[in-house]
GROMACS .gro file of C-alpha atoms in nm:
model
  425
    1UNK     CA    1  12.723 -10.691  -8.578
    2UNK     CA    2  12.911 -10.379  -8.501
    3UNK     CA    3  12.891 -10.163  -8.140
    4UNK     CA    4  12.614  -9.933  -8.232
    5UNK     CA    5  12.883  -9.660  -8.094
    6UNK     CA    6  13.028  -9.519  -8.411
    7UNK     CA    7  13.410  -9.428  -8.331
    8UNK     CA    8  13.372  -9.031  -8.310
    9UNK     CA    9  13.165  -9.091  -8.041
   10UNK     CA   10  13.416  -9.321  -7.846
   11UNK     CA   11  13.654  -9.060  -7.952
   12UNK     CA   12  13.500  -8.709  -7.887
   13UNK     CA   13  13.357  -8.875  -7.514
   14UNK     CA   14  13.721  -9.026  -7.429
   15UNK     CA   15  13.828  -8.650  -7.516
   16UNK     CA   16  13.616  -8.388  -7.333
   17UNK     CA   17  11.281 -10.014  -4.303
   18UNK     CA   18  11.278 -10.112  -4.605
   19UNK     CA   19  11.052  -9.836  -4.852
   20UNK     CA   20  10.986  -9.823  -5.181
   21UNK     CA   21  10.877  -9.434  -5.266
   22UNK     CA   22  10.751  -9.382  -5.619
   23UNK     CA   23  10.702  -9.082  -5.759
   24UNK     CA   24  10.624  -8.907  -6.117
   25UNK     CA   25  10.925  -8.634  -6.028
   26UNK     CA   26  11.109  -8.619  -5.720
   27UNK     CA   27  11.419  -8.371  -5.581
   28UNK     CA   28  11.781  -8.380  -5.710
   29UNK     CA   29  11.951  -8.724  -5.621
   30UNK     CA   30  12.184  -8.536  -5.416
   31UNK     CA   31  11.804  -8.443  -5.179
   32UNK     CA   32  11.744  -8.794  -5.127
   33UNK     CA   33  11.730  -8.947  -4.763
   34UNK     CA   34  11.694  -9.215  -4.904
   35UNK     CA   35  12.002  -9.514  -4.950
   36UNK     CA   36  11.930  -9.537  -5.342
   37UNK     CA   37  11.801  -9.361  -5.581
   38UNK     CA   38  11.656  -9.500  -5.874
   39UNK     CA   39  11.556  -9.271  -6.198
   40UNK     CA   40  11.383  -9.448  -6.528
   41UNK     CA   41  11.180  -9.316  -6.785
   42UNK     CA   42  10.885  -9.603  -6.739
   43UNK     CA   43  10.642  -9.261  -6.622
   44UNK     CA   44  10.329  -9.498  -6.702
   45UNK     CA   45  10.166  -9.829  -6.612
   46UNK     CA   46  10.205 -10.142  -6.628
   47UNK     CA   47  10.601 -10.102  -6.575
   48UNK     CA   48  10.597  -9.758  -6.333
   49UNK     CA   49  10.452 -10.037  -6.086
   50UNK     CA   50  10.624 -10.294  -6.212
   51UNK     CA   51  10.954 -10.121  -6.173
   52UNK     CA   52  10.869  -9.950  -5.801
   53UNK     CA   53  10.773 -10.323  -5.722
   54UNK     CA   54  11.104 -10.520  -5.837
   55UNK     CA   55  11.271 -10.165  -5.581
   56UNK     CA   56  11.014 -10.241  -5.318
   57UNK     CA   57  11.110 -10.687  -5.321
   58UNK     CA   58  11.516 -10.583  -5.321
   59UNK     CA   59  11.411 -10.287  -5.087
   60UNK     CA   60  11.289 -10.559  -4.832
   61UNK     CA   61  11.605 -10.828  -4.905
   62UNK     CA   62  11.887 -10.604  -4.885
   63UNK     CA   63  11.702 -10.377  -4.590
   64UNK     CA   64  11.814 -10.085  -4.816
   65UNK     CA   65  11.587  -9.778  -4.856
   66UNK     CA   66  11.484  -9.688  -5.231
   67UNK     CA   67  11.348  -9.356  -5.372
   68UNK     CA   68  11.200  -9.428  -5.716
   69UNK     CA   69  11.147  -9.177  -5.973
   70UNK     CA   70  10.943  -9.253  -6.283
   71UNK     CA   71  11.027  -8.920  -6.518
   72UNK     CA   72  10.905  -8.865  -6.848
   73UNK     CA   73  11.127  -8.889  -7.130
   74UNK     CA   74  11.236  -8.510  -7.204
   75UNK     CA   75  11.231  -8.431  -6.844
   76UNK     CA   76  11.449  -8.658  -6.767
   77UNK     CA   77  11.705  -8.597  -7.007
   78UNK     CA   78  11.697  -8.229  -6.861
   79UNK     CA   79  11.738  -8.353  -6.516
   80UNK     CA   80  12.002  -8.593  -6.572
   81UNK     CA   81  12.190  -8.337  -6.814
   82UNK     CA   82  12.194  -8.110  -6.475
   83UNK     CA   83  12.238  -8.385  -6.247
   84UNK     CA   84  12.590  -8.431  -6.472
   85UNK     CA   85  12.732  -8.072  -6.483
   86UNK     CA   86  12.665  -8.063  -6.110
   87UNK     CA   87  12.836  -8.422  -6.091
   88UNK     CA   88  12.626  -8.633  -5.883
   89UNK     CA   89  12.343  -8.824  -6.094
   90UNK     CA   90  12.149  -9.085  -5.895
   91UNK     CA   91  12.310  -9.378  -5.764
   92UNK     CA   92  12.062  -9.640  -6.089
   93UNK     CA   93  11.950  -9.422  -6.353
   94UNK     CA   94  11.838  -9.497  -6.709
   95UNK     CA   95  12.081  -9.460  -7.003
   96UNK     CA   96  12.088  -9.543  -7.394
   97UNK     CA   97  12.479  -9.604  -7.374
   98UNK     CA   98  12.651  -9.436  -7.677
   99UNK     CA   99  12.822  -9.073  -7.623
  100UNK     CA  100  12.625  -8.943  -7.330
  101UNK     CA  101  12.715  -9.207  -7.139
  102UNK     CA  102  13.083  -9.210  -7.234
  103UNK     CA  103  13.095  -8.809  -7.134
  104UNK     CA  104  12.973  -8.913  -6.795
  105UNK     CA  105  13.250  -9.176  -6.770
  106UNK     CA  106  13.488  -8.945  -6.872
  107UNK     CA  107  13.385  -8.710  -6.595
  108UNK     CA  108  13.426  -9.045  -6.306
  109UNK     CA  109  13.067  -9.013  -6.252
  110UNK     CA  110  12.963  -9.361  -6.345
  111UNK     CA  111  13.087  -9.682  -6.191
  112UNK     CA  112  13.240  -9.970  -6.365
  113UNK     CA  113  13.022 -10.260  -6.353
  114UNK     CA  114  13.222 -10.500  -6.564
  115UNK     CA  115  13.278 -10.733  -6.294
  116UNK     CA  116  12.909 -10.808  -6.245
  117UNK     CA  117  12.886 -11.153  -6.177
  118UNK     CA  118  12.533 -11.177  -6.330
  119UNK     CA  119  12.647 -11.126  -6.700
  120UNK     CA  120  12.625 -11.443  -6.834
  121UNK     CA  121  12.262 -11.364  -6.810
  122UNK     CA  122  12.273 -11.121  -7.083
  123UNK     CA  123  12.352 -11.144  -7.444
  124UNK     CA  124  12.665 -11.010  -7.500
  125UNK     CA  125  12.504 -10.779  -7.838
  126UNK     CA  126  12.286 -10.610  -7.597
  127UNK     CA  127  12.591 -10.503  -7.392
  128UNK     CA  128  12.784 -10.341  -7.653
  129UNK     CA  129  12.627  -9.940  -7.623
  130UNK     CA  130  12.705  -9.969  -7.279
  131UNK     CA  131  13.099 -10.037  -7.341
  132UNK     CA  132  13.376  -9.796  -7.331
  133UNK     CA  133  13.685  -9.853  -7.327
  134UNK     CA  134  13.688 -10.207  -7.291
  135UNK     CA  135  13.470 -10.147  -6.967
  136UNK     CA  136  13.097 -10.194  -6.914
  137UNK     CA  137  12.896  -9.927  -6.727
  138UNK     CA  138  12.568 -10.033  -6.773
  139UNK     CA  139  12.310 -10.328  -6.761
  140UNK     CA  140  12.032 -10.381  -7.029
  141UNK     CA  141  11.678 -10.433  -7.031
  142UNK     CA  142  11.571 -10.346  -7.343
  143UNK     CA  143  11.715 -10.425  -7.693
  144UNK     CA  144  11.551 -10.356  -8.027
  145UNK     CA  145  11.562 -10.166  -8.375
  146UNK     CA  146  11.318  -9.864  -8.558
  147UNK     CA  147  11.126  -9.947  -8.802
  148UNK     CA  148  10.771  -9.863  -8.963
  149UNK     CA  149  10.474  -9.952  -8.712
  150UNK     CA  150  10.164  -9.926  -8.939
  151UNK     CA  151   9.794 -10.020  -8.959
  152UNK     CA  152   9.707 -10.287  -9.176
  153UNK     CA  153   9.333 -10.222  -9.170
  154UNK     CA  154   9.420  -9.830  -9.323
  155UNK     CA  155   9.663  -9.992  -9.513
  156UNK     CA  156   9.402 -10.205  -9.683
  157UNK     CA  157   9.125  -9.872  -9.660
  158UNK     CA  158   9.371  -9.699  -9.908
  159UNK     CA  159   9.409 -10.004 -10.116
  160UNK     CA  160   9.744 -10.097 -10.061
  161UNK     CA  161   9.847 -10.453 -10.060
  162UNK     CA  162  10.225 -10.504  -9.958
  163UNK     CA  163  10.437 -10.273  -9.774
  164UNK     CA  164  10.757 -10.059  -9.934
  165UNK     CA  165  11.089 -10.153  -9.981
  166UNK     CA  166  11.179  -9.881 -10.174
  167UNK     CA  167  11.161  -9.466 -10.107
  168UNK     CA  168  10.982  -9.426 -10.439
  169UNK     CA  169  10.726  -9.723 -10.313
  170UNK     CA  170  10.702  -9.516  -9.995
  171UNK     CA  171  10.638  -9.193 -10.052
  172UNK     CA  172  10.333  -9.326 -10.359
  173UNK     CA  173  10.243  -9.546 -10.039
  174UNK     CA  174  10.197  -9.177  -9.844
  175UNK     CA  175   9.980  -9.029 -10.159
  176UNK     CA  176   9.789  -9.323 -10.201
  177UNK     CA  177   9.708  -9.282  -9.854
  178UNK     CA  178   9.600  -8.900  -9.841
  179UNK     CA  179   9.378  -8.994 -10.126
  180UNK     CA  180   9.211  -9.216  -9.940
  181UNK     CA  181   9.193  -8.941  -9.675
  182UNK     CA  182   9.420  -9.127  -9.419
  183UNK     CA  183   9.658  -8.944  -9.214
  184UNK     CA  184   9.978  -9.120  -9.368
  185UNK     CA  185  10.220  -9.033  -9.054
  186UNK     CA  186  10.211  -8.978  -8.714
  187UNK     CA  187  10.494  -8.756  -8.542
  188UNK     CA  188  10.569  -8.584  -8.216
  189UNK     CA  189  10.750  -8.283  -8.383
  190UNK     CA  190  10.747  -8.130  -8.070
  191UNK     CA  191  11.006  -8.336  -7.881
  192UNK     CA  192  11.260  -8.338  -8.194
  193UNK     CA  193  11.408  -8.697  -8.177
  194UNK     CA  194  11.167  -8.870  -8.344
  195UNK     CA  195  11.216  -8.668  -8.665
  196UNK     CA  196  11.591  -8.738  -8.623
  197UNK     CA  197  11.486  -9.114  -8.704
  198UNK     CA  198  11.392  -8.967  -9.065
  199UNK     CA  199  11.715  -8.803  -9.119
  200UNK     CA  200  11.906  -9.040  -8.978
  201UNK     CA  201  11.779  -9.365  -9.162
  202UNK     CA  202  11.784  -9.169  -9.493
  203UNK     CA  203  12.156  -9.104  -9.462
  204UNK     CA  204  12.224  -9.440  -9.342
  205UNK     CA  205  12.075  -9.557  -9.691
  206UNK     CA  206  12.231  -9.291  -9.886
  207UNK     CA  207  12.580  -9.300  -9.761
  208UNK     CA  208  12.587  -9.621  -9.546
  209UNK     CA  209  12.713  -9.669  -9.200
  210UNK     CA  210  13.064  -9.641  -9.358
  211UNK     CA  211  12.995  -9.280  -9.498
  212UNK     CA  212  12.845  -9.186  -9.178
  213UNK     CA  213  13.109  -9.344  -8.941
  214UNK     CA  214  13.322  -9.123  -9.155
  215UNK     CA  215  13.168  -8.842  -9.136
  216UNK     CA  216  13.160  -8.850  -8.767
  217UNK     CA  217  13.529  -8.927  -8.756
  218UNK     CA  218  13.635  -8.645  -8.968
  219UNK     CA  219  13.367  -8.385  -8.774
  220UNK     CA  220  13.228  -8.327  -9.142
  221UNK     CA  221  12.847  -8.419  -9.277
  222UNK     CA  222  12.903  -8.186  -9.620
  223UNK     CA  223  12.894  -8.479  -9.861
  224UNK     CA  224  12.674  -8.476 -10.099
  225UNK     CA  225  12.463  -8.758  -9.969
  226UNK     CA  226  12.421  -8.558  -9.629
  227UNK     CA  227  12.250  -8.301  -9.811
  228UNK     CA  228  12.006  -8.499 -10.028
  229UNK     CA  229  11.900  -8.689  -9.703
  230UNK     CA  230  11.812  -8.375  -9.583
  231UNK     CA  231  11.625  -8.266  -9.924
  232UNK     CA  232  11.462  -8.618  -9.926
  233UNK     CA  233  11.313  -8.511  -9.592
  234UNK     CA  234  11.228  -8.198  -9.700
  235UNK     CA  235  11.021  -8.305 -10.005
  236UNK     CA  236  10.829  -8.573  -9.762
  237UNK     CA  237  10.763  -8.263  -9.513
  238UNK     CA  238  10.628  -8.118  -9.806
  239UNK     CA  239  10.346  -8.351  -9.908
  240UNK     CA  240  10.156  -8.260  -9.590
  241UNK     CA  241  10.185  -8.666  -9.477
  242UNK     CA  242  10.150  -8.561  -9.059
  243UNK     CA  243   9.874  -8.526  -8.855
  244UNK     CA  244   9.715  -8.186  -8.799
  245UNK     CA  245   9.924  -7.977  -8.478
  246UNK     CA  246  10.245  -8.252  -8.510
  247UNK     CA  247  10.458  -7.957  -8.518
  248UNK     CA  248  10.390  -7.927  -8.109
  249UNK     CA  249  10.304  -8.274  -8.059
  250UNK     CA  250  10.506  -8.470  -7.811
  251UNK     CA  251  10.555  -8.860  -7.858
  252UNK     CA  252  10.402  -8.993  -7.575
  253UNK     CA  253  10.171  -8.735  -7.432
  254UNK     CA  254   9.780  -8.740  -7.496
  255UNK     CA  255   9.710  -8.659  -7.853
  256UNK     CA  256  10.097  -8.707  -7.924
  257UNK     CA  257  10.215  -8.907  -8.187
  258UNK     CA  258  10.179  -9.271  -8.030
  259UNK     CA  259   9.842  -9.175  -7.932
  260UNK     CA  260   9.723  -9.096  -8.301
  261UNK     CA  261   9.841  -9.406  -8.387
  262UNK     CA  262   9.686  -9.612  -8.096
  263UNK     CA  263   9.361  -9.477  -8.176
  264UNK     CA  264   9.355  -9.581  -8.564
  265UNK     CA  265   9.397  -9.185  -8.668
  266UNK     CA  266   9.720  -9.213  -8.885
  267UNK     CA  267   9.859  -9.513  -9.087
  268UNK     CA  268  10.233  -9.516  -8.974
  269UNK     CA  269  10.502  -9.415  -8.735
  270UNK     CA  270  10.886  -9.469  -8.740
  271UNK     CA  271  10.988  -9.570  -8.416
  272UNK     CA  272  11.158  -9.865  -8.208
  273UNK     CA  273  11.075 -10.154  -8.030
  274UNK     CA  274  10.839  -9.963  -7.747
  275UNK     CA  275  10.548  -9.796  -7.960
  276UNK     CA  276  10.318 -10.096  -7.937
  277UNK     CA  277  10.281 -10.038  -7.544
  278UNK     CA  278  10.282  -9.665  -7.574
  279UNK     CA  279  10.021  -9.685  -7.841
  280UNK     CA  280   9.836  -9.824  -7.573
  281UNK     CA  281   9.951  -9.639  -7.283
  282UNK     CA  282   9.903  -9.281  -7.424
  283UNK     CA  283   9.552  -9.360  -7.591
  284UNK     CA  284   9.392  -9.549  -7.336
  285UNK     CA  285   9.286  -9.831  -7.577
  286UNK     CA  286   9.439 -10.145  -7.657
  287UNK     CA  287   9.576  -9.973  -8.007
  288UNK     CA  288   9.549 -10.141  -8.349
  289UNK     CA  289   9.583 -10.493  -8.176
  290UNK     CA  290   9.665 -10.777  -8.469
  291UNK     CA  291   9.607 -10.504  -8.738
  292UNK     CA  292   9.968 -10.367  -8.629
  293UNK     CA  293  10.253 -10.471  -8.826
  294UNK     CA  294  10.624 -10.394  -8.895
  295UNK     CA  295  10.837 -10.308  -9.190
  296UNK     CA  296  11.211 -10.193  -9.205
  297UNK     CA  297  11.312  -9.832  -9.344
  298UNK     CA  298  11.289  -9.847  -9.752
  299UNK     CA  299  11.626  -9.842  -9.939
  300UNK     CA  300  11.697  -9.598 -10.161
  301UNK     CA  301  11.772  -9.650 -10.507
  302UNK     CA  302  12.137  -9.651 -10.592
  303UNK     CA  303  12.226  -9.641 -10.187
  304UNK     CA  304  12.482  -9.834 -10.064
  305UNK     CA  305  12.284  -9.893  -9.764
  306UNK     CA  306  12.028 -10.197  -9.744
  307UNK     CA  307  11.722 -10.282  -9.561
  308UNK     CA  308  11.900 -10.520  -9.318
  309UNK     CA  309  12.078 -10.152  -9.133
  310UNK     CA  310  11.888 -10.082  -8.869
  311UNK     CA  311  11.895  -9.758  -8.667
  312UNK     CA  312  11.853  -9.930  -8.320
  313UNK     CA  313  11.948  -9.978  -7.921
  314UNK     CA  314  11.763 -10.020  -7.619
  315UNK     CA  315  11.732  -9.915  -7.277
  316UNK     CA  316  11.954  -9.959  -6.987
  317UNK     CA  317  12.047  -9.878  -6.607
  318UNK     CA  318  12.436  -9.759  -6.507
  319UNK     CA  319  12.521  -9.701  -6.160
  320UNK     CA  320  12.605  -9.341  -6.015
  321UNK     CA  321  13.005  -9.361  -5.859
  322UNK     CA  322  12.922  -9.283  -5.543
  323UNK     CA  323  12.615  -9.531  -5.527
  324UNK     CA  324  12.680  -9.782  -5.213
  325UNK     CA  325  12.869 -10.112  -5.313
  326UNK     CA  326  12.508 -10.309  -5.263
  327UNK     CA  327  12.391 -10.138  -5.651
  328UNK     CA  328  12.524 -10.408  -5.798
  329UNK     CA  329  12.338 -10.666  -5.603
  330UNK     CA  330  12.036 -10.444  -5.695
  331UNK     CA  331  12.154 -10.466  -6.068
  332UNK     CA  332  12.153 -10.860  -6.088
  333UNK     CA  333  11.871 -10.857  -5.880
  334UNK     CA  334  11.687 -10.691  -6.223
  335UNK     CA  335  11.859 -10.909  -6.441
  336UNK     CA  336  11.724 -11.249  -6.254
  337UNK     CA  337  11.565 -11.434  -6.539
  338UNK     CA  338  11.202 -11.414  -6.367
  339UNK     CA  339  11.224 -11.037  -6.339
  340UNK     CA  340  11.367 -10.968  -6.706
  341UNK     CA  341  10.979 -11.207  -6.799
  342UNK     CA  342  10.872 -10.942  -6.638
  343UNK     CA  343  10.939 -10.652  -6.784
  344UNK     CA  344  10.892 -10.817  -7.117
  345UNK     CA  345  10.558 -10.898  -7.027
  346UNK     CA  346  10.438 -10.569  -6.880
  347UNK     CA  347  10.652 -10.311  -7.093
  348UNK     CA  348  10.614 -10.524  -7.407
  349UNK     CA  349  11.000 -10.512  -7.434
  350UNK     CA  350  11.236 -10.716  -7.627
  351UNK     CA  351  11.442 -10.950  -7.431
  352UNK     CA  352  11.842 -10.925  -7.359
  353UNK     CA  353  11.873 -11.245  -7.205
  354UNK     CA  354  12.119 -11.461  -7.316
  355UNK     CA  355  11.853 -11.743  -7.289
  356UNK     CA  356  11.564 -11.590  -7.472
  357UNK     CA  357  11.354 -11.953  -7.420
  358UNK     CA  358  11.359 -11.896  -7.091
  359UNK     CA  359  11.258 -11.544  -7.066
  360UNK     CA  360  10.964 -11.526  -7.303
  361UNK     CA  361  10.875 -11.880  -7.433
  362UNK     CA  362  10.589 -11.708  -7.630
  363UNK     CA  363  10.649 -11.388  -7.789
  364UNK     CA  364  10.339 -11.179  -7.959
  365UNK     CA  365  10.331 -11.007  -8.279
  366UNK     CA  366  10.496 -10.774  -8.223
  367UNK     CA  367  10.814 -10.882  -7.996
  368UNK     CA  368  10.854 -11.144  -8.282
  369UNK     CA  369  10.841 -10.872  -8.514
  370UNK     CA  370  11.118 -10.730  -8.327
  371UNK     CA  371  11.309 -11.060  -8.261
  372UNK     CA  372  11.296 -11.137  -8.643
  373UNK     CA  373  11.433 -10.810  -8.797
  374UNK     CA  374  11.753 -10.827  -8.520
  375UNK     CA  375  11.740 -11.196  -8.649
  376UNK     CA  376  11.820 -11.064  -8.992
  377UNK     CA  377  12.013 -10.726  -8.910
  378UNK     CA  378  12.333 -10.665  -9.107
  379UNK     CA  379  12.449 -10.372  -8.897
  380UNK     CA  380  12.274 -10.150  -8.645
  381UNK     CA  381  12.376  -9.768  -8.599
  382UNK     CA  382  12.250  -9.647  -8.232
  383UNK     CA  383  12.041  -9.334  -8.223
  384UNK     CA  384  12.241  -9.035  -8.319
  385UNK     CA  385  12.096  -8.816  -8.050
  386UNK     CA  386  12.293  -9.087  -7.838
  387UNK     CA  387  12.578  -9.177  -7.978
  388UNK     CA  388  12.701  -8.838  -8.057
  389UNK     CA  389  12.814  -8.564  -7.777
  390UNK     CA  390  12.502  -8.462  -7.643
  391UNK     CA  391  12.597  -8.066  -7.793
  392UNK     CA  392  12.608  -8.300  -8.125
  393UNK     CA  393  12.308  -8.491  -8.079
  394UNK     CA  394  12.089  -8.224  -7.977
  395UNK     CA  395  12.211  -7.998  -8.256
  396UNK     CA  396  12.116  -8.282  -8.507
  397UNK     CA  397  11.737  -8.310  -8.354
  398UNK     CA  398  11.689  -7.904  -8.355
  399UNK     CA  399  11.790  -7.919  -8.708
  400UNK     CA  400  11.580  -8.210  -8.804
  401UNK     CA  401  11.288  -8.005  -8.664
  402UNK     CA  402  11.394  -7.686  -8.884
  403UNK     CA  403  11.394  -7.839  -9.153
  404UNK     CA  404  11.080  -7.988  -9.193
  405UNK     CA  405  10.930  -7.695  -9.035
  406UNK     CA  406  11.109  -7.544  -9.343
  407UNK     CA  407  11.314  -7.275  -9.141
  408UNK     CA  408  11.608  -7.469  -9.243
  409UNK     CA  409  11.723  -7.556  -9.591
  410UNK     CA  410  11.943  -7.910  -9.670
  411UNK     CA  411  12.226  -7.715  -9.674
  412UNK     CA  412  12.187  -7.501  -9.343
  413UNK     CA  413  12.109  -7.849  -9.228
  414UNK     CA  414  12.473  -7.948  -9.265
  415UNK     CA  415  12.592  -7.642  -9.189
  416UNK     CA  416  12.448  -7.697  -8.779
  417UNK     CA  417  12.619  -7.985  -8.757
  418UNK     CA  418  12.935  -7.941  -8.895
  419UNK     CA  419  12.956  -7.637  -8.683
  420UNK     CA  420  12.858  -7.822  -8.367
  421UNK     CA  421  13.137  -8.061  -8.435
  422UNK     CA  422  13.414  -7.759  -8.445
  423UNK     CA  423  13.313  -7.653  -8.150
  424UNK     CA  424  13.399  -7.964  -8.013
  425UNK     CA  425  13.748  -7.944  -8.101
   0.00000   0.00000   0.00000
């Protein structure tokens, strides 16, 4: 399996009393009187407890104070983007790996871990986004791929009896569901990056990972494939398959896109390995239960890329420079196989450990689900919004919303992109 850090990325980054306090958005790191500060994107229960009460047992062990932040997604990435230019992000803080972490290794502001003596607790795959350079910078705890999340009972409602493996089969699969008057799709449009999946996916399938590792290296997405990924989203925008007020929807918020779906009100969603919980989370019920299944992105006909290449990653926690020497003790203190059952139990998560038996002896439905497509993965290709510069990354999600907003055409599409990449130069 490759690194799911595509080599522009690797390239463009290496260029340029003991108190647990939890809270839903505290000051700057840089505020804290506390001895560590610890930022994650867990802003719900179960794991907002679970992770302020893993800081709270360490807290009393090492006699270390720890301030605890549980930030939502999109604030975070604001506050950590600030926390960087101002260089000093909090001494354990979440990261996806890829090219935002390898600009804030560039910049010294993230400490080399790869002498962690706890590794051999980890499957070596699950390290890979968090390695630059030959160095590691990061610990996982979450490891997974995106795929289709959909309801079997609407499925069935609308008559349909086995799930696409093609585009064709999946776009008749959205008609046949608006005939049936089921909300095909669910999607936070609002927060960008999960329409970037769409894009994304459908160039991985029309040009494969090769085309769009080379694309990256050369700074250019004008290929023709590029652009019919982009029309191919455009014509899906087009049949109306989203729930009503998506365009301002967020992902996890009330009547966002993982509540729709935990509440039976669309069919589908496209995301990873954490919608089941956040189905539940953001609706307040227990979500679809054993009518929620899985299926990989279609292929497209005459594609060189397959059903086996997943868009995928997980979630990790890299250590600020300047955090005290004891982080590391903190680290492997989250990676202790009883603590990694637990966040697999309470976040739902996919395990990283190297000893998966050990960890969760009895996976559900949907971790299997999970387990089973990395099982058969070809290739994975980590979350462009990720592995690109952030300037990239976040050029690629405004233009993902443009377009099926239809303020952008397949063409101006490319355009953003390749433009974002000069100015990198």
């Amino acid at each position: 399996m490759r690194n799911l850090l595509r080599p522009r990325a690797l390239m463009a980054a290496g260029a340029a009393a003991a108190l647990t306090l939890s809270a839903a958005a505290c000051g700057d790191s840089g505020e804290s009187d506390a001895d560590v500060t610890f930022w994650h994107i867990q802003n719900e229960d179960p794991m907002k407890s679970t992770w302020a009460a893993m800081a709270d047992e360490w807290s009393e062990e090492s006699g270390l104070t720890v301030e605890t932040s549980a930030i939502a997604v999109e604030d975070f990435k604001t506050r950590l983007s600030t926390q960087t230019q101002a260089g000093d992000l909090p001494d354990l803080y979440n990261t996806w790996g890829g090219g935002v972490l390898a600009e804030q290794v560039e910049a010294g502001l993230v400490r080399d871990i790869s002498g962690l003596d706890c590794l051999d607790k980890v499957n070596p795959i699950a390290l890979e986004s968090y390695t630059i350079d030959g160095k590691l910078y990061a610990i996982p705890f979450d490891q997974g791929v995106v795929g289709f999340w959909y309801n079997k009972d609407l499925f069935a409602q609308a008559g349909i009896t086995t799930t696409p493996t093609t585009w064709t089969e999946f776009t008749a699969a959205v008609q046949t569901l608006k005939d049936a008057g089921i909300t095909p799709i669910a999607l936070g449009g609002g927060d960008k990056w999960p329409i970037h999946y769409y894009w994304t996916y459908l160039t991985m399938r029309l040009v494969g990972l090769d085309g769009l590792a080379a694309a990256a290296e050369s700074g250019d997405f004008s290929g023709e494939g590029f652009v019919q990924a982009g029309q191919l989203l455009s014509d899906l925008a087009a049949m109306e398959p989203f729930q009503e007020g998506f365009e301002s929807a967020t992902y996890g918020e009330v009547d966002g896109e993982a509540a729709v779906m935990g509440e039976g009100l669309a069919a589908m969603e496209l995301m990873g390995q954490w919608a089941p919980q956040v189905q539940r989370d953001a609706s307040g019920t227990e979500g679809p239960g054993d009518a929620l299944g899985f299926f990989p992105f279609p292929s497209i006909e005459g594609g060189p890329g397959v059903a086996t290449e997943f868009l995928g990653g997980g979630g990790g926690f890299a250590a600020g420079v300047d955090a005290p020497d004891e982080i590391e003790d903190f680290m492997c203190y989250l990676l202790e196989e009883e603590n990694q059952a637990r966040a697999v139990k309470d976040g739902n998560m996919s395990t990283v450990a190297s000893n998966p038996a050990a960890v969760v002896p009895d996976m559900n439905a949907e971790q299997q689900a999970i387990a089973d497509a990395l099982a058969t993965a070809t290739d994975t290709q980590l979350y462009l919004d990720q592995a690109y510069p952030p300037s990239i990354g976040s050029t690629i999600n405004d233009a993902s919303q443009g377009l099926i907003l239809g303020e952008l055409t397949p063409e101006d599409f490319v355009a953003m992109v390749n433009e974002a990449w000069a100015a990198e130069q």
